[in-house]
mmCIF file of C-alpha atoms in Angstrom:
data_model
loop_
_atom_site.group_PDB
_atom_site.id
_atom_site.type_symbol
_atom_site.label_atom_id
_atom_site.label_comp_id
_atom_site.label_asym_id
_atom_site.label_seq_id
_atom_site.Cartn_x
_atom_site.Cartn_y
_atom_site.Cartn_z
ATOM 1 C CA MET A 255 0.082 -0.009 -0.048
ATOM 2 C CA PHE A 256 1.097 3.323 -0.701
ATOM 3 C CA SER A 257 1.202 6.036 1.800
ATOM 4 C CA GLU A 258 -0.999 9.087 1.281
ATOM 5 C CA PRO A 259 0.855 12.355 0.652
ATOM 6 C CA PRO A 260 0.572 14.744 3.472
ATOM 7 C CA THR A 261 -2.273 17.173 3.159
ATOM 8 C CA PRO A 262 -1.072 20.813 2.518
ATOM 9 C CA GLY A 263 -2.028 23.116 5.327
ATOM 10 C CA PRO A 264 -3.612 26.642 4.898
ATOM 11 C CA PRO A 265 -1.397 29.083 3.201
ATOM 12 C CA ALA A 266 0.642 31.275 5.648
ATOM 13 C CA PRO A 267 -0.530 34.892 5.787
ATOM 14 C CA ASP A 268 1.566 37.476 4.072
ATOM 15 C CA THR A 269 4.122 39.105 6.307
ATOM 16 C CA PRO A 270 3.275 42.889 6.619
ATOM 17 C CA PRO A 271 6.037 45.167 5.675
ATOM 18 C CA ASP A 272 8.146 46.650 8.484
ATOM 19 C CA SER A 273 7.143 50.337 8.832
ATOM 20 C CA SER A 274 10.492 51.101 10.465
ATOM 21 C CA ARG A 275 12.351 50.445 7.442
ATOM 22 C CA ILE A 276 12.582 53.454 4.798
ATOM 23 C CA ASP A 277 13.643 52.893 1.336
ATOM 24 C CA HIS A 278 16.682 55.370 1.098
ATOM 25 C CA SER A 279 16.998 55.743 -2.721
ATOM 26 C CA PRO A 280 20.066 57.745 -3.779
ATOM 27 C CA VAL A 281 19.531 61.410 -4.864
ATOM 28 C CA PRO A 282 20.297 62.072 -8.559
ATOM 29 C CA PRO A 283 23.574 64.078 -9.183
ATOM 30 C CA TRP A 284 21.730 66.634 -11.269
ATOM 31 C CA ALA A 285 19.280 67.490 -8.360
ATOM 32 C CA LEU A 286 22.221 68.037 -6.062
ATOM 33 C CA ALA A 287 23.872 70.333 -8.629
ATOM 34 C CA ALA A 288 20.642 72.328 -9.113
ATOM 35 C CA ILE A 289 20.174 72.821 -5.378
ATOM 36 C CA VAL A 290 23.818 74.064 -4.981
ATOM 37 C CA LEU A 291 23.329 76.493 -7.977
ATOM 38 C CA VAL A 292 20.113 77.946 -6.765
ATOM 39 C CA SER A 293 21.562 78.417 -3.178
ATOM 40 C CA GLY A 294 24.552 80.144 -4.692
ATOM 41 C CA LEU A 295 22.488 82.497 -6.852
ATOM 42 C CA LEU A 296 20.407 83.430 -3.814
ATOM 43 C CA VAL A 297 23.444 84.312 -1.757
ATOM 44 C CA PHE A 298 24.984 86.252 -4.652
ATOM 45 C CA GLY A 299 21.808 88.153 -5.157
ATOM 46 C CA CYS A 300 21.520 89.195 -1.596
ATOM 47 C CA CYS A 301 25.184 90.314 -1.471
ATOM 48 C CA PHE A 302 24.763 92.264 -4.830
ATOM 49 C CA CYS A 303 21.729 94.092 -3.435
ATOM 50 C CA VAL A 304 23.508 95.124 -0.175
ATOM 51 C CA TYR A 305 26.544 96.271 -2.227
ATOM 52 C CA ARG A 306 24.486 98.347 -4.568
ATOM 53 C CA LYS A 307 22.441 100.006 -1.798
ATOM 54 C CA ARG A 308 25.661 100.976 -0.027
ATOM 55 C CA CYS A 309 27.062 102.383 -3.265
ATOM 56 C CA ARG A 310 23.949 104.523 -3.839
ATOM 57 C CA ARG A 311 24.214 105.943 -0.382
ATOM 58 C CA ARG A 312 27.895 106.948 -0.894
ATOM 59 C CA LEU A 313 27.144 108.454 -4.292
ATOM 60 C CA GLY A 314 24.206 110.423 -2.901
ATOM 61 C CA LYS A 315 26.363 111.894 -0.198
ATOM 62 C CA LYS A 316 29.152 112.639 -2.587
ATOM 63 C CA SER A 317 26.731 114.398 -5.030
ATOM 64 C CA GLN A 318 25.215 116.530 -2.173
ATOM 65 C CA ALA A 319 28.576 117.589 -1.036
ATOM 66 C CA GLN A 320 29.560 118.483 -4.575
ATOM 67 C CA ALA A 321 26.410 120.468 -5.191
ATOM 68 C CA GLN A 322 27.212 122.737 -2.200
ATOM 69 C CA VAL A 323 29.322 125.627 -3.079
ATOM 70 C CA HIS A 324 30.499 128.119 -0.445
ATOM 71 C CA LEU A 325 31.381 131.432 -2.103
ATOM 72 C CA GLN A 326 33.529 132.471 0.741
ATOM 73 C CA GLU A 327 35.734 129.537 0.230
ATOM 74 C CA VAL A 328 35.692 130.180 -3.521
ATOM 75 C CA LYS A 329 36.892 133.739 -3.165
ATOM 76 C CA GLU A 330 39.826 132.566 -0.959
ATOM 77 C CA LEU A 331 41.084 130.434 -3.801
ATOM 78 C CA GLY A 332 42.104 133.352 -5.938
ATOM 79 C CA ARG A 333 40.818 134.838 -9.219
ATOM 80 C CA SER A 334 38.735 131.971 -10.575
ATOM 81 C CA TYR A 335 37.129 128.803 -9.449
ATOM 82 C CA ILE A 336 37.071 125.843 -11.862
ATOM 83 C CA ASP A 337 34.993 122.653 -12.022
ATOM 84 C CA LYS A 338 33.836 122.389 -8.553
ATOM 85 C CA VAL A 339 30.342 123.551 -9.454
ATOM 86 C CA GLN A 340 29.907 120.800 -11.942
ATOM 87 C CA PRO A 341 32.818 118.342 -12.287
ATOM 88 C CA GLU A 342 30.825 115.282 -13.391
ATOM 89 C CA VAL A 343 28.404 114.213 -16.193
ATOM 90 C CA GLU A 344 24.881 115.249 -15.655
ATOM 91 C CA GLU A 345 21.649 113.517 -16.863
ATOM 92 C CA LEU A 346 19.824 115.347 -19.438
ATOM 93 C CA GLU A 347 16.143 116.346 -18.758
ATOM 94 C CA PRO A 348 13.434 116.545 -21.384
ATOM 95 C CA ALA A 349 12.678 119.976 -22.790
ATOM 96 C CA PRO A 350 9.297 121.549 -22.124
ATOM 97 C CA SER A 351 8.361 120.974 -25.748
ATOM 98 C CA GLY A 352 9.793 119.308 -28.719
ATOM 99 C CA PRO A 353 10.701 115.654 -29.840
ATOM 100 C CA GLY A 354 12.827 115.181 -26.693
ATOM 101 C CA SER A 355 9.718 115.207 -24.408
ATOM 102 C CA GLN A 356 8.199 112.380 -26.382
ATOM 103 C CA VAL A 357 11.308 110.253 -26.476
ATOM 104 C CA ALA A 358 11.754 110.754 -22.687
ATOM 105 C CA GLU A 359 8.583 108.640 -22.070
ATOM 106 C CA LYS A 360 10.290 105.531 -23.345
ATOM 107 C CA HIS A 361 14.125 106.067 -23.318
ATOM 108 C CA GLU A 362 16.722 107.987 -21.519
ATOM 109 C CA LEU A 363 17.776 111.163 -23.132
ATOM 110 C CA GLY A 364 21.587 110.891 -22.456
ATOM 111 C CA ARG A 365 24.131 112.772 -20.427
ATOM 112 C CA LEU A 366 25.970 116.026 -20.908
ATOM 113 C CA GLN A 367 29.319 116.983 -19.334
ATOM 114 C CA TYR A 368 30.297 120.636 -18.954
ATOM 115 C CA SER A 369 32.435 122.902 -16.746
ATOM 116 C CA LEU A 370 31.922 126.223 -15.010
ATOM 117 C CA ASP A 371 34.727 128.826 -14.297
ATOM 118 C CA TYR A 372 33.833 132.189 -12.756
ATOM 119 C CA ASP A 373 36.345 134.970 -12.361
ATOM 120 C CA PHE A 374 35.380 137.272 -9.471
ATOM 121 C CA GLN A 375 37.643 140.146 -10.486
ATOM 122 C CA SER A 376 36.275 140.592 -14.028
ATOM 123 C CA GLY A 377 32.794 139.233 -13.345
ATOM 124 C CA GLN A 378 32.969 136.763 -16.253
ATOM 125 C CA LEU A 379 31.440 133.241 -16.286
ATOM 126 C CA LEU A 380 33.069 130.746 -18.673
ATOM 127 C CA VAL A 381 30.870 127.696 -19.722
ATOM 128 C CA GLY A 382 32.709 124.796 -21.190
ATOM 129 C CA ILE A 383 30.621 122.308 -23.208
ATOM 130 C CA LEU A 384 32.768 119.144 -23.268
ATOM 131 C CA GLN A 385 30.865 116.148 -24.479
ATOM 132 C CA ALA A 386 27.662 114.163 -24.503
ATOM 133 C CA GLU A 387 26.958 110.527 -24.598
ATOM 134 C CA GLY A 388 24.060 108.169 -25.052
ATOM 135 C CA LEU A 389 21.802 110.632 -26.548
ATOM 136 C CA ALA A 390 18.423 109.704 -27.763
ATOM 137 C CA ALA A 391 18.076 108.974 -31.503
ATOM 138 C CA LEU A 392 15.622 111.430 -33.082
ATOM 139 C CA ASP A 393 16.221 110.762 -36.726
ATOM 140 C CA LEU A 394 14.711 107.933 -38.807
ATOM 141 C CA GLY A 395 18.057 106.371 -39.405
ATOM 142 C CA GLY A 396 18.600 105.853 -35.631
ATOM 143 C CA SER A 397 20.983 108.833 -35.163
ATOM 144 C CA SER A 398 20.835 112.596 -34.332
ATOM 145 C CA ASP A 399 22.638 115.816 -35.368
ATOM 146 C CA PRO A 400 23.004 117.268 -31.838
ATOM 147 C CA TYR A 401 24.200 120.722 -30.664
ATOM 148 C CA VAL A 402 24.092 122.565 -27.456
ATOM 149 C CA ARG A 403 22.408 125.943 -26.702
ATOM 150 C CA VAL A 404 23.561 127.770 -23.502
ATOM 151 C CA TYR A 405 21.430 130.427 -21.843
ATOM 152 C CA LEU A 406 22.253 132.717 -18.947
ATOM 153 C CA LEU A 407 18.845 133.051 -17.125
ATOM 154 C CA PRO A 408 16.635 134.990 -16.681
ATOM 155 C CA ASP A 409 17.685 136.859 -19.798
ATOM 156 C CA LYS A 410 17.198 134.272 -22.655
ATOM 157 C CA ARG A 411 18.469 136.841 -25.225
ATOM 158 C CA ARG A 412 22.015 136.176 -23.922
ATOM 159 C CA ARG A 413 22.755 132.769 -25.525
ATOM 160 C CA HIS A 414 25.449 130.808 -27.369
ATOM 161 C CA GLU A 415 25.355 127.718 -29.401
ATOM 162 C CA THR A 416 27.867 124.905 -30.312
ATOM 163 C CA LYS A 417 28.505 123.500 -33.673
ATOM 164 C CA VAL A 418 26.239 120.778 -35.035
ATOM 165 C CA HIS A 419 27.755 117.357 -35.149
ATOM 166 C CA ARG A 420 26.220 115.240 -37.813
ATOM 167 C CA GLN A 421 24.917 111.578 -37.214
ATOM 168 C CA THR A 422 26.150 110.803 -33.800
ATOM 169 C CA LEU A 423 24.829 110.068 -30.330
ATOM 170 C CA ASN A 424 28.246 110.658 -28.576
ATOM 171 C CA PRO A 425 29.440 114.096 -29.830
ATOM 172 C CA HIS A 426 32.645 115.771 -28.504
ATOM 173 C CA PHE A 427 32.184 119.497 -28.523
ATOM 174 C CA GLY A 428 35.067 121.057 -26.617
ATOM 175 C CA GLU A 429 33.855 124.648 -26.890
ATOM 176 C CA ASN A 430 33.972 127.449 -24.402
ATOM 177 C CA PHE A 431 31.469 130.467 -24.111
ATOM 178 C CA ALA A 432 31.965 133.529 -21.952
ATOM 179 C CA PHE A 433 29.220 135.548 -20.304
ATOM 180 C CA LYS A 434 30.545 138.927 -19.272
ATOM 181 C CA GLN A 435 28.930 141.164 -16.718
ATOM 182 C CA GLU A 436 26.844 143.616 -18.725
ATOM 183 C CA LYS A 437 27.875 147.301 -18.128
ATOM 184 C CA LEU A 438 24.826 149.549 -17.980
ATOM 185 C CA GLY A 439 26.378 152.616 -16.336
ATOM 186 C CA ASP A 440 26.168 154.293 -13.019
ATOM 187 C CA ILE A 441 23.940 156.944 -11.585
ATOM 188 C CA CYS A 442 24.509 159.464 -8.750
ATOM 189 C CA PHE A 443 21.627 160.888 -6.586
ATOM 190 C CA SER A 444 21.090 162.167 -3.206
ATOM 191 C CA LEU A 445 18.433 161.438 -0.549
ATOM 192 C CA ARG A 446 17.138 163.826 2.140
ATOM 193 C CA TYR A 447 14.387 163.318 4.608
ATOM 194 C CA VAL A 448 12.958 165.889 7.012
ATOM 195 C CA PRO A 449 10.888 164.004 9.649
ATOM 196 C CA THR A 450 9.074 167.143 11.055
ATOM 197 C CA ALA A 451 7.807 168.107 7.691
ATOM 198 C CA GLY A 452 7.301 164.593 6.397
ATOM 199 C CA LYS A 453 9.262 165.509 3.161
ATOM 200 C CA LEU A 454 11.454 163.189 1.099
ATOM 201 C CA THR A 455 13.655 164.950 -1.521
ATOM 202 C CA VAL A 456 15.471 163.065 -4.284
ATOM 203 C CA ILE A 457 18.122 164.987 -6.316
ATOM 204 C CA VAL A 458 19.199 163.364 -9.501
ATOM 205 C CA LEU A 459 22.729 164.574 -10.010
ATOM 206 C CA GLU A 460 24.343 162.816 -13.008
ATOM 207 C CA ALA A 461 25.079 159.550 -14.636
ATOM 208 C CA LYS A 462 28.169 158.226 -16.421
ATOM 209 C CA ASN A 463 29.209 155.352 -18.823
ATOM 210 C CA LEU A 464 25.683 154.641 -19.918
ATOM 211 C CA LYS A 465 25.102 151.881 -22.433
ATOM 212 C CA LYS A 466 24.952 153.003 -25.982
ATOM 213 C CA MET A 467 21.390 152.705 -27.323
ATOM 214 C CA ASP A 468 21.397 154.672 -30.505
ATOM 215 C CA VAL A 469 22.904 153.559 -33.910
ATOM 216 C CA GLY A 470 25.362 156.462 -33.690
ATOM 217 C CA GLY A 471 26.786 155.155 -30.475
ATOM 218 C CA LEU A 472 25.123 157.602 -28.051
ATOM 219 C CA SER A 473 21.838 157.864 -26.235
ATOM 220 C CA ASP A 474 19.322 160.555 -25.207
ATOM 221 C CA PRO A 475 18.891 159.694 -21.525
ATOM 222 C CA TYR A 476 16.429 160.819 -18.952
ATOM 223 C CA VAL A 477 15.501 159.620 -15.506
ATOM 224 C CA LYS A 478 12.139 158.523 -14.079
ATOM 225 C CA VAL A 479 11.704 158.702 -10.329
ATOM 226 C CA HIS A 480 8.963 156.544 -8.799
ATOM 227 C CA LEU A 481 7.762 156.489 -5.160
ATOM 228 C CA LEU A 482 6.337 153.031 -4.293
ATOM 229 C CA GLN A 483 4.239 151.940 -1.386
ATOM 230 C CA GLY A 484 3.311 148.290 -0.784
ATOM 231 C CA GLY A 485 4.995 147.386 -4.167
ATOM 232 C CA LYS A 486 2.821 149.825 -6.078
ATOM 233 C CA LYS A 487 3.880 152.999 -7.736
ATOM 234 C CA VAL A 488 1.986 155.958 -6.150
ATOM 235 C CA ARG A 489 4.022 158.961 -7.385
ATOM 236 C CA LYS A 490 6.007 159.664 -10.541
ATOM 237 C CA LYS A 491 8.557 162.328 -11.500
ATOM 238 C CA LYS A 492 10.966 162.566 -14.445
ATOM 239 C CA THR A 493 14.052 164.654 -15.465
ATOM 240 C CA THR A 494 14.552 166.533 -18.643
ATOM 241 C CA ILE A 495 16.171 164.808 -21.654
ATOM 242 C CA LYS A 496 19.788 165.111 -22.345
ATOM 243 C CA LYS A 497 20.569 164.731 -26.126
ATOM 244 C CA ASN A 498 23.478 162.674 -27.580
ATOM 245 C CA THR A 499 25.384 161.824 -24.423
ATOM 246 C CA LEU A 500 26.467 158.881 -22.301
ATOM 247 C CA ASN A 501 27.403 161.017 -19.426
ATOM 248 C CA PRO A 502 24.442 163.355 -18.652
ATOM 249 C CA TYR A 503 24.363 165.934 -15.899
ATOM 250 C CA TYR A 504 20.928 166.788 -14.376
ATOM 251 C CA ASN A 505 21.096 168.348 -10.786
ATOM 252 C CA GLU A 506 17.253 168.227 -10.670
ATOM 253 C CA ALA A 507 15.312 167.827 -7.400
ATOM 254 C CA PHE A 508 11.985 166.081 -6.787
ATOM 255 C CA SER A 509 10.043 166.051 -3.464
ATOM 256 C CA PHE A 510 7.594 163.649 -2.185
ATOM 257 C CA GLU A 511 5.312 163.889 0.999
ATOM 258 C CA VAL A 512 6.091 160.880 3.191
ATOM 259 C CA PRO A 513 4.721 160.866 6.795
ATOM 260 C CA CYS A 514 7.223 159.923 9.561
ATOM 261 C CA ASP A 515 5.298 156.663 10.175
ATOM 262 C CA GLN A 516 5.416 155.670 6.581
ATOM 263 C CA VAL A 517 9.054 156.204 5.836
ATOM 264 C CA GLN A 518 9.963 152.554 6.503
ATOM 265 C CA LYS A 519 7.220 151.416 4.225
ATOM 266 C CA VAL A 520 8.140 153.269 0.994
ATOM 267 C CA GLN A 521 10.745 152.872 -1.604
ATOM 268 C CA VAL A 522 12.260 154.925 -4.374
ATOM 269 C CA GLU A 523 13.004 153.471 -7.808
ATOM 270 C CA LEU A 524 15.036 155.393 -10.460
ATOM 271 C CA THR A 525 14.959 154.244 -14.057
ATOM 272 C CA VAL A 526 17.375 155.617 -16.744
ATOM 273 C CA LEU A 527 15.672 155.500 -20.271
ATOM 274 C CA ASP A 528 16.726 156.383 -23.780
ATOM 275 C CA TYR A 529 14.357 158.798 -25.461
ATOM 276 C CA ASP A 530 13.205 157.808 -28.905
ATOM 277 C CA LYS A 531 11.342 160.308 -30.971
ATOM 278 C CA LEU A 532 9.690 157.728 -33.363
ATOM 279 C CA GLY A 533 9.589 154.443 -31.326
ATOM 280 C CA LYS A 534 9.211 153.377 -27.729
ATOM 281 C CA ASN A 535 11.549 154.738 -25.103
ATOM 282 C CA GLU A 536 13.800 151.934 -23.977
ATOM 283 C CA ALA A 537 14.975 151.392 -20.371
ATOM 284 C CA ILE A 538 18.734 151.365 -19.980
ATOM 285 C CA GLY A 539 18.876 150.373 -16.253
ATOM 286 C CA ARG A 540 17.281 150.714 -12.971
ATOM 287 C CA VAL A 541 18.043 151.299 -9.152
ATOM 288 C CA ALA A 542 15.888 150.654 -6.053
ATOM 289 C CA VAL A 543 16.374 152.021 -2.576
ATOM 290 C CA GLY A 544 14.450 151.483 0.551
ATOM 291 C CA ALA A 545 14.142 149.730 3.798
ATOM 292 C CA ALA A 546 13.378 146.473 2.042
ATOM 293 C CA ALA A 547 16.186 146.897 -0.442
ATOM 294 C CA GLY A 548 19.581 145.189 -0.176
ATOM 295 C CA GLY A 549 23.192 146.127 -0.694
ATOM 296 C CA ALA A 550 23.869 149.690 -1.754
ATOM 297 C CA GLY A 551 20.201 150.601 -1.898
ATOM 298 C CA LEU A 552 19.664 149.659 1.823
ATOM 299 C CA ARG A 553 22.898 151.402 2.968
ATOM 300 C CA HIS A 554 21.994 154.600 1.096
ATOM 301 C CA TRP A 555 18.497 154.665 2.699
ATOM 302 C CA ALA A 556 19.967 153.889 6.227
ATOM 303 C CA ASP A 557 22.499 156.790 5.892
ATOM 304 C CA MET A 558 19.571 158.965 4.910
ATOM 305 C CA LEU A 559 17.492 158.069 8.111
ATOM 306 C CA ALA A 560 20.624 158.391 10.221
ATOM 307 C CA ASN A 561 21.266 161.953 8.996
ATOM 308 C CA PRO A 562 17.860 163.801 8.879
ATOM 309 C CA ARG A 563 17.662 167.081 7.043
ATOM 310 C CA ARG A 564 21.032 166.428 5.392
ATOM 311 C CA PRO A 565 21.353 165.385 1.632
ATOM 312 C CA ILE A 566 23.200 162.022 1.269
ATOM 313 C CA ALA A 567 24.586 161.418 -2.116
ATOM 314 C CA GLN A 568 25.844 158.081 -3.443
ATOM 315 C CA TRP A 569 26.767 156.370 -6.720
ATOM 316 C CA HIS A 570 24.775 153.274 -7.758
ATOM 317 C CA SER A 571 25.436 150.853 -10.579
ATOM 318 C CA LEU A 572 22.473 150.300 -12.896
ATOM 319 C CA ARG A 573 20.908 146.922 -13.045
ATOM 320 C CA PRO A 574 18.952 145.456 -15.897
ATOM 321 C CA PRO A 575 15.313 146.574 -15.719
ATOM 322 C CA ASP A 576 13.830 143.105 -15.667
ATOM 323 C CA ARG A 577 15.966 142.182 -12.629
ATOM 324 C CA VAL A 578 14.691 144.905 -10.345
ATOM 325 C CA ARG A 579 11.415 143.928 -8.967
ATOM 326 C CA PRO A 580 9.082 146.111 -6.877
ATOM 327 C CA LEU A 581 10.299 145.735 -3.349
ATOM 328 C CA PRO A 582 7.757 144.278 -0.869
ATOM 329 C CA ALA A 583 6.528 146.442 1.933
ATOM 330 C CA PRO A 584 8.614 145.650 5.156
#
C-alpha cells in the first residue's frame, strides 16, 4: 500500500512590511547640482543688493557735497574757481516741448558733461561744453545731429550755441562760451528826509558810462523817479532829456510827501531811459532804494535816516530793468 501524501495546510498569511524600514533611494547628481546652484544664486543676489544699496548711499552723499558751493571758500582760492560747481556728467532732462519730451517717455535722453569757471575780479562766467553720450536717437536712421544751446537766465536773449555734429549720439564739443557782466552805467543821486515836515527829496545829480542805445553810439537819456508803497507806484517824476550823451548831468530835485510813520514802508525807484522820438523809449537800467532793498540801496536809505535834514549822495550801478522787482513792504 502506498502512503498518502501529506495534506497541505492553509497558506501562511503574508508578512506585513516593516514600517520602521525606509527605502533610502540615492538622490540624482543633477538634483544636487541644481540645489547648489540655486543656493549660490540666492546668496550672490543678496550680497549684490546690499553692495548696490551702499554704493547709492555713498554716491548720494558725494553728489550732495559737490552740489554745495560756499562762495566765501571760492573767493579765498584766488581769481577763478574751476569745475567744483559741476565736475561730473549730468543726466539730461526733457525740454518743455519738442521731440525730446516724447522720447523721454520710453528712453533715456543721455548725459552732458560741462564745466563752469567764474572770475570774481572781471565778473566773467566761462561755460565749457565738453561732450555728450548716450543721446536719444531722433532721426529715422537711428541717429541725431546734436548741438548745445547755452542760456544765462533769466535773460534768454543772452545765448550761445555749439557747432552741429552730424549723425552721432556721442558728440565731443570742446567749446567754451563767456558771459561777461553787462555794463549799463552808473547814476548818482542824493536822498534827504525831514521828519518834522514829512518830506522826502530826491536830487538826480548825474550819470556816467551809460550803455549805447542809438545807432550812432550815443543815447538821449532821462530819469524817471517813482515812489512805491506796498510794491505799487504811487508817485512819478522825471528829469529833462539830455541829447546825444552817455554822461548826462541833471542836478534836478523832486520832493515827495512821506509821513514819518510811513518812511519805512516806501521805496524809491530810479530808471534811466533812452528817449526815442519815433519808437518806444527803452529802459537802460534801474536802481531801487528803501528799507526792503539790499546792498547799496539799503545802505543809502539807512544813511539818509541816520542823518535827517542832510542830503546824502551816493553812486549806484544800474541793473537790468527786468532784474529789479518792486520791493515788498517791510
